[in-house]
CSV table of C-alpha atoms in Angstrom, one decimal:
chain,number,residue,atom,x,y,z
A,24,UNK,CA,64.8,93.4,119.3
A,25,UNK,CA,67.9,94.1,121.5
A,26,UNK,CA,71.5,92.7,121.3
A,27,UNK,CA,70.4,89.8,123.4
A,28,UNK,CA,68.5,88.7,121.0
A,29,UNK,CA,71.5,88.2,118.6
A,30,UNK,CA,73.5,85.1,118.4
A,31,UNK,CA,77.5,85.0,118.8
A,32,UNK,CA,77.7,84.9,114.8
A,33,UNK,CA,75.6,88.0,114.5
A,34,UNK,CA,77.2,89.6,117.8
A,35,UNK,CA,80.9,89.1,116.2
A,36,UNK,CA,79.5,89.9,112.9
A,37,UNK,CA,77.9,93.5,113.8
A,38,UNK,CA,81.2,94.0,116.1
A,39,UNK,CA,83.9,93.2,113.6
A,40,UNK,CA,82.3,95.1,110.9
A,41,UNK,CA,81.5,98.4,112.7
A,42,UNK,CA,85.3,98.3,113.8
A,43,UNK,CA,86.3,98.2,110.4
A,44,UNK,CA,84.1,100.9,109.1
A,45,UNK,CA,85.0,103.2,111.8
A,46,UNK,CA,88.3,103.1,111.2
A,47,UNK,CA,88.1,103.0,107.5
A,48,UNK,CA,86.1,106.5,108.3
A,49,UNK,CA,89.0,107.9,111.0
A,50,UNK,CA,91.5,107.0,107.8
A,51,UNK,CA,89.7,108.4,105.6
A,52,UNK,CA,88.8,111.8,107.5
A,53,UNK,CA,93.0,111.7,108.5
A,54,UNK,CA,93.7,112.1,104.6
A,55,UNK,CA,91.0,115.4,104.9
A,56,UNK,CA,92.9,116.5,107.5
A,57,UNK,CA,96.2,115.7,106.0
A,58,UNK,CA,95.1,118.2,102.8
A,59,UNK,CA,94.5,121.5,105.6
A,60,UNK,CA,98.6,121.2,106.4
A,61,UNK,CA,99.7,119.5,102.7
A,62,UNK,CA,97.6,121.6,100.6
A,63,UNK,CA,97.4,118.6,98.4
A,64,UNK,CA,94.0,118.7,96.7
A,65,UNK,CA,94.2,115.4,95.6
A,66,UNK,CA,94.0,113.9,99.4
A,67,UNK,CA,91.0,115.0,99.2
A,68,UNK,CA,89.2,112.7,96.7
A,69,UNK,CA,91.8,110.0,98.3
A,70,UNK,CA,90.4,110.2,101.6
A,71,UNK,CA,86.9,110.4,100.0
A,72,UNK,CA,87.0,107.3,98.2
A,73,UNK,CA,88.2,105.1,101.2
A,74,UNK,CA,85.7,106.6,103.3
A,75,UNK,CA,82.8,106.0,101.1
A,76,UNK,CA,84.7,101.9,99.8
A,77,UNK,CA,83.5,101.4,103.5
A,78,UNK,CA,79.9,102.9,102.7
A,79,UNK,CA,79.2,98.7,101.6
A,80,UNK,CA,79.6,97.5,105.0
A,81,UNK,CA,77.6,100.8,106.4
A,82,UNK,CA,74.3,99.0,105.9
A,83,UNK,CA,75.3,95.8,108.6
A,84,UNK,CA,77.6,98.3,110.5
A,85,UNK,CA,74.8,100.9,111.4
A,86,UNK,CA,71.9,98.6,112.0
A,87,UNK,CA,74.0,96.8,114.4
A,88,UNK,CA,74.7,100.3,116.2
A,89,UNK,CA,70.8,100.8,116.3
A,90,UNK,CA,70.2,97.5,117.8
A,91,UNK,CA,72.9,98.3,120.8
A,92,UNK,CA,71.4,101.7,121.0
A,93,UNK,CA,67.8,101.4,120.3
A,94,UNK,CA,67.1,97.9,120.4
A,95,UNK,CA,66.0,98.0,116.5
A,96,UNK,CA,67.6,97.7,113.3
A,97,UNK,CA,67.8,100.1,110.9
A,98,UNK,CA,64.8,100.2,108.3
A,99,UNK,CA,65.2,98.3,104.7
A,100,UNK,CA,65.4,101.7,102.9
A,101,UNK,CA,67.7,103.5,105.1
A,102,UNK,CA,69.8,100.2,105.3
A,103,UNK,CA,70.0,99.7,101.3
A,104,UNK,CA,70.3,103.8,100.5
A,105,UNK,CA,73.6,103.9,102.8
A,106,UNK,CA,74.8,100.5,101.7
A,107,UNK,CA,74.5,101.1,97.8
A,108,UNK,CA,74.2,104.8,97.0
A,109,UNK,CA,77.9,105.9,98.1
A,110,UNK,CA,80.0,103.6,96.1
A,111,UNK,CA,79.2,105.3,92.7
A,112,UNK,CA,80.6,108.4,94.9
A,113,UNK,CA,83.8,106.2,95.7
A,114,UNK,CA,84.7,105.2,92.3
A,115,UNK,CA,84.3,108.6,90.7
A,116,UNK,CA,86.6,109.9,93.8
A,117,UNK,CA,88.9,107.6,93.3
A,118,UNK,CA,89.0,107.8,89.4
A,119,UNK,CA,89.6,111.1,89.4
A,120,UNK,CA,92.6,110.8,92.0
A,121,UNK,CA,93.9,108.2,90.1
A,122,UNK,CA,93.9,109.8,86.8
A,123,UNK,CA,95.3,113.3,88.6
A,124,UNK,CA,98.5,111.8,90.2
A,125,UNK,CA,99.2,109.1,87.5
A,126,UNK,CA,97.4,109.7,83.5
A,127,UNK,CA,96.8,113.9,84.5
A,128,UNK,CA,95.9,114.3,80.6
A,129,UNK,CA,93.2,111.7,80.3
A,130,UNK,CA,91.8,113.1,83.9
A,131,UNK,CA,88.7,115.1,82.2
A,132,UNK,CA,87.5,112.9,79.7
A,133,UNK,CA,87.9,109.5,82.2
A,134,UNK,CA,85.8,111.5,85.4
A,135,UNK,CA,83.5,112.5,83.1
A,136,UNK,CA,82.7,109.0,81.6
A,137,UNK,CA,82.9,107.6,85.2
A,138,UNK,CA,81.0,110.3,86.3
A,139,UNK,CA,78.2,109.6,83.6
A,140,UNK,CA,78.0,106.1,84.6
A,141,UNK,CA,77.6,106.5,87.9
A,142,UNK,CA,74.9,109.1,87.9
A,143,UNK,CA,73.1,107.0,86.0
A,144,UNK,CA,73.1,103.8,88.4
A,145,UNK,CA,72.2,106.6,91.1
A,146,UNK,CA,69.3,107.8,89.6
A,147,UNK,CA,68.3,103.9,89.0
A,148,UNK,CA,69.3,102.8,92.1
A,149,UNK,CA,66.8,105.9,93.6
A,150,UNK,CA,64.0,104.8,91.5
A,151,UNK,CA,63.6,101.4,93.1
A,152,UNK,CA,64.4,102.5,96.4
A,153,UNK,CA,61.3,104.9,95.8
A,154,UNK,CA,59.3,101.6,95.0
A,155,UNK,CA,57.6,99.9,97.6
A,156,UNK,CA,59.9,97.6,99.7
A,157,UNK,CA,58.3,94.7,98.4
A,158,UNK,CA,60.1,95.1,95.3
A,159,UNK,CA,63.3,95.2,97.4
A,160,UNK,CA,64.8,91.8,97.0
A,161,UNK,CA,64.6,91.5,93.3
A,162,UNK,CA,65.9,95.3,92.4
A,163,UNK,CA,67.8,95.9,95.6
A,164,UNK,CA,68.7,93.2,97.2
A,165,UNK,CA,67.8,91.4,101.1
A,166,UNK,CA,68.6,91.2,104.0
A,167,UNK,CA,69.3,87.8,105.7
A,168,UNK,CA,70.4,86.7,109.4
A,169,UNK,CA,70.0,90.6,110.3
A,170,UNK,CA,72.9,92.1,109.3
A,171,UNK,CA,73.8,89.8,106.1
A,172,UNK,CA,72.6,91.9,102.5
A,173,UNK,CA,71.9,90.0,99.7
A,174,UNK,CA,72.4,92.4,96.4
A,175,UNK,CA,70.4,92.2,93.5
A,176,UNK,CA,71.8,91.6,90.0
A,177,UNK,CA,71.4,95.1,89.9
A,178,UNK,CA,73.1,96.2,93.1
A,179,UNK,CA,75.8,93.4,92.3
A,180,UNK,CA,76.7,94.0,89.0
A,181,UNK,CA,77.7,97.7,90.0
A,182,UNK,CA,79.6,96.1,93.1
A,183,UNK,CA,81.9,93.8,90.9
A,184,UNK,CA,82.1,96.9,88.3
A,185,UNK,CA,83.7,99.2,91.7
A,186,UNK,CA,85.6,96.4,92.3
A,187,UNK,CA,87.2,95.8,89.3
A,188,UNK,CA,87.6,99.5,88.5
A,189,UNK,CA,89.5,99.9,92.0
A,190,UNK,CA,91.7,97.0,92.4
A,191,UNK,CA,92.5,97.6,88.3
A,192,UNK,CA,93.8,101.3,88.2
A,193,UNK,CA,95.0,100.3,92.1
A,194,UNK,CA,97.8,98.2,91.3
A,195,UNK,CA,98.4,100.2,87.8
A,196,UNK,CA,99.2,102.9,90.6
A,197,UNK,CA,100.9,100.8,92.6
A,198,UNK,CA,103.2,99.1,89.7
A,199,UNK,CA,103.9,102.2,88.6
A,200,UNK,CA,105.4,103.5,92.1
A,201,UNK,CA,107.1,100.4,92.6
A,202,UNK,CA,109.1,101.7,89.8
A,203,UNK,CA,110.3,104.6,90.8
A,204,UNK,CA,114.4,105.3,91.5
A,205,UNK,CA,113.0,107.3,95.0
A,206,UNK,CA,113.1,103.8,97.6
A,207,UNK,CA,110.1,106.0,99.5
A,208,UNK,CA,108.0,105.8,96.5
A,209,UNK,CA,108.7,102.3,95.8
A,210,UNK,CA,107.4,101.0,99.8
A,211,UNK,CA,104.5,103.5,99.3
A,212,UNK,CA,103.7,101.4,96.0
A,213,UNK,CA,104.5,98.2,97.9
A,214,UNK,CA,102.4,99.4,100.5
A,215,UNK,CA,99.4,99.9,98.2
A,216,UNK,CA,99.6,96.9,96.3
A,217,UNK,CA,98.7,95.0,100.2
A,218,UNK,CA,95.8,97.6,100.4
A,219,UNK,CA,94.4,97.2,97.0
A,220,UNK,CA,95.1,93.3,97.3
A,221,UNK,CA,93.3,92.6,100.8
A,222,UNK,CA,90.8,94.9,100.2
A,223,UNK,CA,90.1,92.7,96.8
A,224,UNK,CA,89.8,89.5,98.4
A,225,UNK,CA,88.9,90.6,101.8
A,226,UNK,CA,85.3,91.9,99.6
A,227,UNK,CA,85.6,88.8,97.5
A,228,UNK,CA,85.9,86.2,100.6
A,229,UNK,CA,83.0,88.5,101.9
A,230,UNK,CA,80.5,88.2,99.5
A,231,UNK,CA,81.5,84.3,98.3
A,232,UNK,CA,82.2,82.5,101.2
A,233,UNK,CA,80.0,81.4,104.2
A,234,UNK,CA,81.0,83.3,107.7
A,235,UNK,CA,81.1,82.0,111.0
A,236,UNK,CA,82.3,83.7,113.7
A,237,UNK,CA,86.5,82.8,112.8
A,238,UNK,CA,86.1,83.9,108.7
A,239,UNK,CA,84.1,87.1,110.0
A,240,UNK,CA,86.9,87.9,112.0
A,241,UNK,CA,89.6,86.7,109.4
A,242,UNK,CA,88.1,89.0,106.3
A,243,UNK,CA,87.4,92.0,108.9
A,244,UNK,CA,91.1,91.8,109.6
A,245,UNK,CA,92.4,91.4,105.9
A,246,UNK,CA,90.1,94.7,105.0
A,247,UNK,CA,91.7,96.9,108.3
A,248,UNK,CA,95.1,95.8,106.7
A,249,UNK,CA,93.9,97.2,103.7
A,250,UNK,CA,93.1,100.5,105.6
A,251,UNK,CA,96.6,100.7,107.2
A,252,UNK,CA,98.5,99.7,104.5
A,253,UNK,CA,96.2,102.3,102.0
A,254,UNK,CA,97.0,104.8,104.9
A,255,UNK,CA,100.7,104.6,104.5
A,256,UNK,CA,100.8,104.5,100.2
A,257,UNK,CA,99.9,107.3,100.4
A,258,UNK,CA,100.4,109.2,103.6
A,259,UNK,CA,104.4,107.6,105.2
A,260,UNK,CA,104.9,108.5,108.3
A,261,UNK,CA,108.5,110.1,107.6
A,262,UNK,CA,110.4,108.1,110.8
A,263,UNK,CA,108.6,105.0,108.9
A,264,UNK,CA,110.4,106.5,106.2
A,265,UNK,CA,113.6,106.7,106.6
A,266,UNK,CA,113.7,103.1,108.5
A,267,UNK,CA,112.5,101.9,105.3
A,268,UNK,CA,115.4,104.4,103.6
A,269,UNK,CA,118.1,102.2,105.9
A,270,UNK,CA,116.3,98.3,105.3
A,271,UNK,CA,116.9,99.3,101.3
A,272,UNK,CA,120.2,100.2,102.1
């Protein structure tokens, strides 16, 4: 099975979603980078959770890659381990970011609880990827059209759970910067209400509408806006800065 065996749907579909997982990766591995010169140990987990956000795309993203390179997609269980077993890692990154820079005194006891539930879906999750691949669709999930995964109730009720717990404590940071006296805290807060909002209903339009080859395109945009605009909440370019400093004034 090589590319040429792919219709333009599938085609745009692998494309559009490896761009966006490779650059939610470069922006994530820019925020480790960030920490060598900042010294800022929370970029770290920041960085971490964007990267590993992307990790339910990873899944359509890589298999396409295999089909360009090796004219075969990537087998079920390598396909559902990547697609599923990072976004526990996500959530208890960015919990634990969240709760450093914004509620520092609840930060132990709310990783801990995260951390608790996540384990817990891993070691789950694990167990029926363990299980013979027959089992797949009605513990895992399925893959459709190629590229297109199906979760379980399983796989799908952890999903919405990330989702909620990101886009949640995401605009409680953001609220919270937009009202701060410093104008360069307020745009970073501005800045990541867009991420947290398009990468909200960029996943939602994902997983609840039909795509054809102009909605692929359209979500795949609204999630790299979430990218950028995540990018700058936290990291602002200081020339960005300071023309922000001037449209305030």
């Amino acid at each position: 099975m090589g590319i040429e065996s792919l219709n333009a749907i599938e085609i745009t579909h692998g494309v559009a979603t490896f761009i966006y997982v490779i650059f939610s990766i470069l922006i994530g591995i820019r925020f480790l980078t960030k920490y060598v010169s900042l010294k800022r140990k929370e970029l770290i987990t920041v960085g971490l959770a964007w990267i590993f956000l992307s990790s339910a795309w990873w899944g359509s993203s890589f298999s396409f890659l295999s089909i360009v390179l090796f004219n075969q997609p990537i087998q079920g269980f390598i396909f559902f381990f990547i697609a599923n077993a990072f976004i526990p890692v996500a959530v208890v990154c960015w919990i634990y970011s969240f709760l450093k820079i914004i509620y520092p005194d609840l930060i132990k006891i709310g990783t801990i609880l995260i951390l608790v539930l996540s384990i817990a879906y891993e070691i789950i999750l694990l167990y029926f990827l363990f299980q013979p691949e027959s089992t797949y669709p009605l513990y895992i999930g399925e893959i459709k059209e190629t590229f297109y995964y199906q979760p379980s109730l399983l796989t799908m009720l952890f999903q919405v759970l990330a989702l909620l717990v990101s886009a949640i404590t995401g605009f409680i940071f953001s609220i919270k910067s937009m009202k701060s006296d410093e104008p360069v805290v307020k745009w970073k807060g501005r800045f990541l209400l867009i991420a947290f909002s398009a990468f909200t209903i960029g996943s939602l339009f994902d997983a609840l509408i039909t795509l054809d080859q102009i909605t692929i395109v359209i979500v795949r945009v609204i999630l790299l806006i979430s990218s950028i605009a995540y990018y700058l909440g936290f990291l602002l370019p200081d020339q960005l800065a300071e023309m922000l400093r001037e449209v305030r004034k």
